[in-house]
Coordinates of C-alpha atoms in Angstrom, one line a residue:
M1 CA 2.5 -81.3 -16.3
T2 CA 4.1 -80.4 -13.3
Q3 CA 1.1 -80.4 -10.6
P4 CA 0.3 -77.1 -9.4
D5 CA -0.3 -77.6 -5.7
T6 CA 3.4 -76.6 -4.5
A7 CA 5.5 -74.6 -6.3
V8 CA 10.0 -75.0 -5.9
D9 CA 12.1 -71.8 -4.3
S10 CA 13.4 -71.1 -8.1
K11 CA 16.8 -71.4 -8.1
Q12 CA 16.1 -75.1 -7.3
S13 CA 13.6 -75.0 -10.8
R14 CA 17.3 -73.9 -12.6
K15 CA 18.3 -77.3 -11.8
G16 CA 18.1 -79.0 -15.1
A17 CA 16.8 -76.5 -17.4
A18 CA 18.4 -74.4 -19.7
V19 CA 16.5 -71.7 -19.9
V20 CA 14.0 -71.5 -16.8
A21 CA 11.5 -68.1 -17.1
A22 CA 8.0 -67.8 -15.6
G23 CA 4.3 -65.7 -16.5
A24 CA 0.7 -65.1 -15.5
L25 CA -2.3 -66.4 -16.9
C26 CA -4.4 -62.7 -16.8
W27 CA -7.9 -63.6 -16.1
R28 CA -11.5 -61.2 -15.2
K29 CA -15.0 -62.2 -15.1
R30 CA -17.6 -60.4 -17.8
S31 CA -21.0 -61.3 -17.8
R32 CA -21.1 -64.9 -15.5
A33 CA -17.7 -66.2 -18.6
L34 CA -14.6 -66.6 -18.5
E35 CA -11.8 -64.4 -19.9
V36 CA -8.1 -63.9 -20.5
L37 CA -5.9 -62.8 -21.6
L38 CA -3.6 -63.3 -24.8
I39 CA -0.9 -61.1 -25.9
H40 CA 0.2 -61.3 -29.6
R41 CA 4.4 -60.9 -30.1
P42 CA 5.8 -58.9 -32.7
R43 CA 9.2 -61.2 -33.7
Y44 CA 6.8 -64.7 -33.2
D45 CA 3.8 -63.7 -34.5
D46 CA 2.8 -65.3 -32.1
W47 CA -0.3 -65.2 -29.5
S48 CA 1.3 -66.3 -25.9
W49 CA 0.5 -65.9 -22.4
P50 CA 3.2 -62.6 -20.8
K51 CA 6.1 -64.3 -19.5
G52 CA 9.1 -63.8 -20.1
K53 CA 12.9 -65.4 -18.2
I54 CA 13.8 -64.9 -14.7
D55 CA 17.1 -62.4 -13.5
A56 CA 19.1 -62.4 -12.0
G57 CA 18.5 -63.1 -7.9
E58 CA 14.9 -63.2 -8.9
T59 CA 12.2 -65.7 -7.4
T60 CA 10.0 -67.1 -10.0
P61 CA 6.5 -65.4 -8.2
E62 CA 8.8 -61.8 -9.0
C63 CA 10.1 -62.8 -12.1
A64 CA 6.6 -63.6 -13.0
V65 CA 4.6 -59.9 -12.2
R66 CA 8.2 -58.6 -13.0
E67 CA 7.0 -59.7 -16.9
V68 CA 3.3 -58.8 -16.8
R69 CA 4.3 -54.9 -15.5
E70 CA 6.8 -54.9 -18.2
E71 CA 4.9 -56.0 -21.7
I72 CA 1.4 -55.0 -21.0
G73 CA 1.7 -52.4 -18.0
I74 CA -0.4 -54.1 -15.6
P75 CA 0.5 -55.1 -11.5
V76 CA -0.6 -58.2 -11.3
Q77 CA -1.2 -59.8 -7.5
L78 CA -0.7 -63.2 -7.8
G79 CA -3.2 -66.3 -7.0
I80 CA -3.0 -69.8 -7.7
P81 CA -0.1 -71.2 -9.4
L82 CA -1.4 -73.4 -12.0
P83 CA 1.1 -76.1 -14.4
T84 CA 4.3 -75.6 -15.3
I85 CA 5.2 -76.7 -18.6
E86 CA 8.4 -77.5 -20.5
Y87 CA 9.5 -77.7 -24.3
P88 CA 13.1 -78.0 -25.9
V89 CA 14.4 -74.9 -27.5
A90 CA 17.5 -73.7 -29.1
S91 CA 20.4 -73.6 -25.7
G92 CA 18.2 -76.9 -24.0
L93 CA 15.1 -77.1 -22.2
K94 CA 12.6 -75.2 -21.1
V95 CA 10.9 -74.2 -17.7
V96 CA 7.8 -71.8 -17.5
H97 CA 6.1 -71.5 -14.4
Y98 CA 2.4 -69.8 -14.4
W99 CA 0.5 -68.1 -12.1
A100 CA -3.7 -66.9 -12.1
A101 CA -3.1 -62.8 -12.2
K102 CA -7.4 -62.0 -11.8
V103 CA -7.9 -58.6 -13.6
D104 CA -10.8 -56.2 -12.7
T105 CA -10.3 -52.4 -13.7
A106 CA -6.5 -52.5 -16.2
T107 CA -6.9 -52.6 -19.2
P108 CA -3.3 -53.5 -20.6
Q109 CA -1.0 -51.0 -23.0
P110 CA 1.2 -53.4 -24.3
D111 CA 5.0 -52.5 -24.8
G112 CA 5.3 -51.7 -28.4
R113 CA 8.7 -53.9 -28.4
E114 CA 7.4 -57.2 -27.6
V115 CA 4.2 -57.4 -27.7
D116 CA 2.3 -55.4 -29.6
D117 CA -1.2 -56.1 -29.8
F118 CA -3.8 -57.8 -27.3
L119 CA -6.7 -59.9 -26.9
W120 CA -9.4 -60.6 -24.1
C121 CA -11.5 -63.3 -25.2
S122 CA -13.2 -67.2 -24.1
A123 CA -10.4 -70.3 -23.0
D124 CA -12.3 -72.2 -26.0
R125 CA -10.9 -69.1 -28.8
A126 CA -7.4 -69.0 -26.8
A127 CA -7.4 -72.6 -27.3
E128 CA -7.2 -71.7 -30.8
L129 CA -5.0 -68.4 -30.9
L130 CA -2.7 -70.5 -28.3
S131 CA 0.2 -71.2 -31.5
N132 CA 2.6 -72.7 -28.3
P133 CA 0.4 -76.7 -27.8
S134 CA 2.1 -76.5 -24.5
D135 CA 0.3 -73.3 -23.5
R136 CA -3.2 -75.1 -23.1
E137 CA -1.8 -76.8 -20.7
P138 CA -1.6 -74.3 -18.0
L139 CA -5.6 -72.8 -19.4
D140 CA -6.9 -75.9 -18.8
A141 CA -5.9 -75.9 -15.0
L142 CA -7.4 -72.7 -15.3
V143 CA -10.8 -73.6 -16.6
E144 CA -11.3 -76.2 -14.1
A145 CA -10.8 -73.7 -11.2
F146 CA -13.2 -71.1 -13.0
A147 CA -16.2 -73.7 -12.8
E148 CA -15.0 -75.8 -9.8
D149 CA -14.7 -71.5 -7.8
R150 CA -11.1 -72.2 -7.1
L151 CA -9.5 -69.5 -9.5
A152 CA -11.1 -66.3 -7.2
T153 CA -8.4 -67.1 -3.6
W154 CA -6.3 -64.0 -1.4
P155 CA -3.0 -65.2 -0.6
L156 CA -2.0 -65.8 3.9
I157 CA 1.6 -66.4 3.8
V158 CA 4.1 -67.6 6.9
V159 CA 6.8 -65.8 6.4
R160 CA 9.8 -67.1 8.8
H161 CA 12.1 -64.3 9.5
A162 CA 15.5 -63.3 8.5
K163 CA 19.0 -64.8 9.0
A164 CA 19.6 -62.9 13.2
K165 CA 22.1 -63.0 15.0
P166 CA 23.3 -65.7 17.1
R167 CA 21.7 -67.0 19.9
S168 CA 24.7 -67.6 21.8
S169 CA 26.1 -64.4 21.3
W170 CA 23.7 -63.1 22.5
T171 CA 23.8 -60.8 26.1
R172 CA 20.9 -59.1 26.0
A173 CA 17.0 -60.1 26.2
E174 CA 15.6 -62.0 23.8
G175 CA 13.4 -60.1 22.1
E176 CA 16.1 -57.4 20.8
R177 CA 18.2 -59.7 19.4
P178 CA 18.7 -57.9 15.9
L179 CA 19.1 -59.3 12.4
A180 CA 22.4 -60.5 10.5
A181 CA 24.5 -58.2 8.3
S182 CA 23.2 -61.2 5.8
G183 CA 19.2 -61.3 7.6
R184 CA 19.5 -57.6 7.0
R185 CA 19.9 -58.6 3.3
Q186 CA 17.7 -61.3 3.2
A187 CA 14.6 -59.0 4.5
Q188 CA 14.9 -57.0 1.2
A189 CA 14.7 -59.9 -0.7
V190 CA 12.1 -60.7 1.8
S191 CA 10.4 -57.5 0.6
R192 CA 10.8 -58.6 -3.2
L193 CA 9.3 -61.9 -2.7
L194 CA 5.9 -60.9 -1.2
E195 CA 5.4 -57.5 -4.2
A196 CA 4.3 -60.6 -6.0
W197 CA 1.2 -61.4 -3.7
W198 CA 0.5 -57.7 -2.7
P199 CA -0.3 -58.9 1.7
E200 CA -2.6 -55.5 3.0
R201 CA -1.6 -55.5 5.7
I202 CA 1.4 -57.5 8.2
V203 CA 0.7 -58.9 11.6
S204 CA 4.5 -60.2 12.9
S205 CA 5.8 -61.1 15.9
P206 CA 6.7 -58.0 17.5
W207 CA 9.9 -59.2 18.5
D208 CA 12.8 -57.0 16.5
R209 CA 13.9 -59.4 14.3
C210 CA 10.0 -60.3 12.6
V211 CA 9.9 -56.4 12.5
Q212 CA 13.2 -55.8 11.1
T213 CA 12.5 -59.0 7.8
I214 CA 8.5 -57.5 7.2
M215 CA 10.0 -53.0 7.5
P216 CA 11.0 -53.0 4.0
Y217 CA 7.7 -54.5 2.7
V218 CA 5.4 -52.1 4.9
K219 CA 7.8 -49.3 3.9
R220 CA 7.5 -49.9 0.3
S221 CA 3.4 -50.9 0.0
D222 CA 2.0 -48.5 3.0
A223 CA 0.7 -52.5 4.2
K224 CA -0.6 -52.3 7.7
L225 CA 1.3 -53.7 10.3
K226 CA -0.6 -55.1 13.5
L227 CA 2.3 -56.2 16.5
V228 CA 1.6 -59.3 18.5
D229 CA 2.9 -61.5 21.7
A230 CA 1.0 -64.2 21.7
I231 CA 2.8 -65.4 18.5
T232 CA 6.7 -64.3 20.1
E233 CA 8.6 -67.9 21.1
R234 CA 7.8 -67.2 24.9
D235 CA 4.1 -66.2 24.2
A236 CA 3.6 -68.9 22.2
A237 CA 5.3 -71.7 24.2
R238 CA 2.9 -70.9 27.6
K239 CA 0.7 -70.4 25.8
P240 CA 0.0 -72.3 22.0
G241 CA -3.9 -72.3 21.3
R242 CA -3.4 -68.1 21.2
A243 CA -0.5 -68.2 18.2
G244 CA -2.9 -70.6 16.7
N245 CA -5.8 -68.0 16.9
T246 CA -4.3 -65.2 15.5
V247 CA -3.4 -67.4 12.5
E248 CA -7.2 -68.5 12.8
K249 CA -8.5 -65.1 13.0
L250 CA -7.0 -63.6 9.7
F251 CA -9.6 -66.3 8.5
D252 CA -12.5 -63.9 8.8
R253 CA -10.8 -61.6 7.5
R254 CA -10.6 -62.6 4.3
V255 CA -7.7 -59.9 3.4
P256 CA -4.4 -60.5 1.9
V257 CA -2.3 -61.5 4.7
A258 CA 1.5 -62.2 5.9
V259 CA 2.5 -63.2 9.7
C260 CA 5.9 -63.2 10.1
S261 CA 6.8 -65.5 13.1
H262 CA 9.0 -67.0 14.8
R263 CA 10.9 -71.3 14.0
P264 CA 9.4 -72.8 16.6
V265 CA 5.6 -71.0 16.3
L266 CA 5.6 -72.0 12.8
P267 CA 4.3 -75.8 13.7
L268 CA 1.9 -74.3 15.1
L269 CA 0.4 -71.7 12.9
F270 CA 0.6 -74.7 10.1
D271 CA -1.8 -76.5 12.2
V272 CA -4.2 -73.7 11.9
L273 CA -3.6 -74.0 8.1
R274 CA -3.1 -77.8 8.0
S275 CA -6.9 -77.7 9.4
H276 CA -8.1 -75.5 6.5
M277 CA -7.2 -77.3 3.8
P278 CA -7.8 -81.5 2.7
S279 CA -5.7 -84.3 3.2
H280 CA -3.0 -84.0 0.1
L281 CA -2.7 -80.2 0.9
G282 CA -1.3 -80.6 4.4
E283 CA 0.9 -83.3 3.9
L284 CA 3.1 -80.3 1.5
L285 CA 3.1 -78.4 4.4
P286 CA 6.6 -78.2 6.7
A287 CA 5.9 -81.5 9.5
S288 CA 10.1 -81.3 10.8
D289 CA 11.8 -78.6 12.5
P290 CA 12.7 -76.6 11.0
Y291 CA 10.5 -76.6 9.9
L292 CA 11.3 -72.9 7.5
A293 CA 14.9 -71.7 6.7
P294 CA 15.2 -68.5 7.8
G295 CA 13.1 -65.2 5.0
E296 CA 11.1 -68.2 3.7
A297 CA 7.3 -68.6 2.9
I298 CA 4.4 -70.9 3.0
I299 CA 1.6 -69.4 0.5
C300 CA -1.7 -70.5 0.9
Q301 CA -4.1 -69.3 -1.4
V302 CA -8.6 -69.2 0.5
S303 CA -11.3 -69.7 -1.3
S304 CA -13.1 -66.1 -1.5
R305 CA -16.1 -68.0 -2.3
K306 CA -15.5 -71.2 -0.2
Q307 CA -15.6 -69.8 3.9
G308 CA -11.6 -70.2 4.5
Q309 CA -10.8 -73.1 2.4
V310 CA -7.2 -73.4 1.6
V311 CA -7.1 -74.2 -2.1
S312 CA -2.8 -74.4 -3.1
V313 CA 0.0 -74.6 -1.0
E314 CA 3.5 -72.6 -1.9
Q315 CA 6.8 -72.4 -0.6
F316 CA 9.4 -70.6 -1.6
R317 CA 12.9 -69.2 -0.1
A318 CA 13.8 -64.8 -0.7
Y319 CA 17.2 -65.1 -2.9
D320 CA 19.9 -65.5 -0.4
D321 CA 23.1 -63.7 -2.0

């Protein structure tokens, strides 16, 4: 069982695996008790979690959200990562990445082809019904997180802007340096990646390359965009405390949010994140230059119950063709 504290880019997770898949354990709270959603697949006559194989050009978080939507018609936002399971299939090793996903009011609508039935049930009942014994591993982690009040969370995401035109070839104001052609494609991939968590707010440096990175997501999601001078390269170098305060204030709002900034600013932002998490999670944050690749993101799940406490850290790179 892979520990769920962090996850890697989906291209890296393919190494050594014949099949890479992803899915989610949908959960809800009823009468103070945890309930989980099982699906029935007629092809195998089994009970399992919504999941499926990764598509070309897709990261594992994107795959998990897509599969839940396609199989049971529910648009979910990913929560904490759960253990990744591995088991042999005819073609070799299959690796399945899982996340928790809270479902409040949506009613599952099985697609009728891959899934013909569903069941909300207790964790104990799910453990009895699951056909693949490996599927109990993420369930055990979900139950443990629920008992420890780590399951209800909201995402705080830090994104490095996509690939920009080289500094050496740019003669105008640094704040006007735009994305390269590959960076514009990368910005579309950043948008698809962010849709796995659907942040409601975007806080960005107003410099062109950051704004161009997050605008595809803003336009698609109608998220609220706030431009903050404090997280530009220039202002952060002059007043680093203000850059850190930009992130610190986000913990008070408790709203799903993504922050887009520059490579030199990232360590200031990570220092604030590190102060809100236990040391074993803090060690997962990048600590050396360049911190993140262009278009790469850190996803922190922050407890909805325990003010300002980060309970998981993940790192993903938007798919780069």
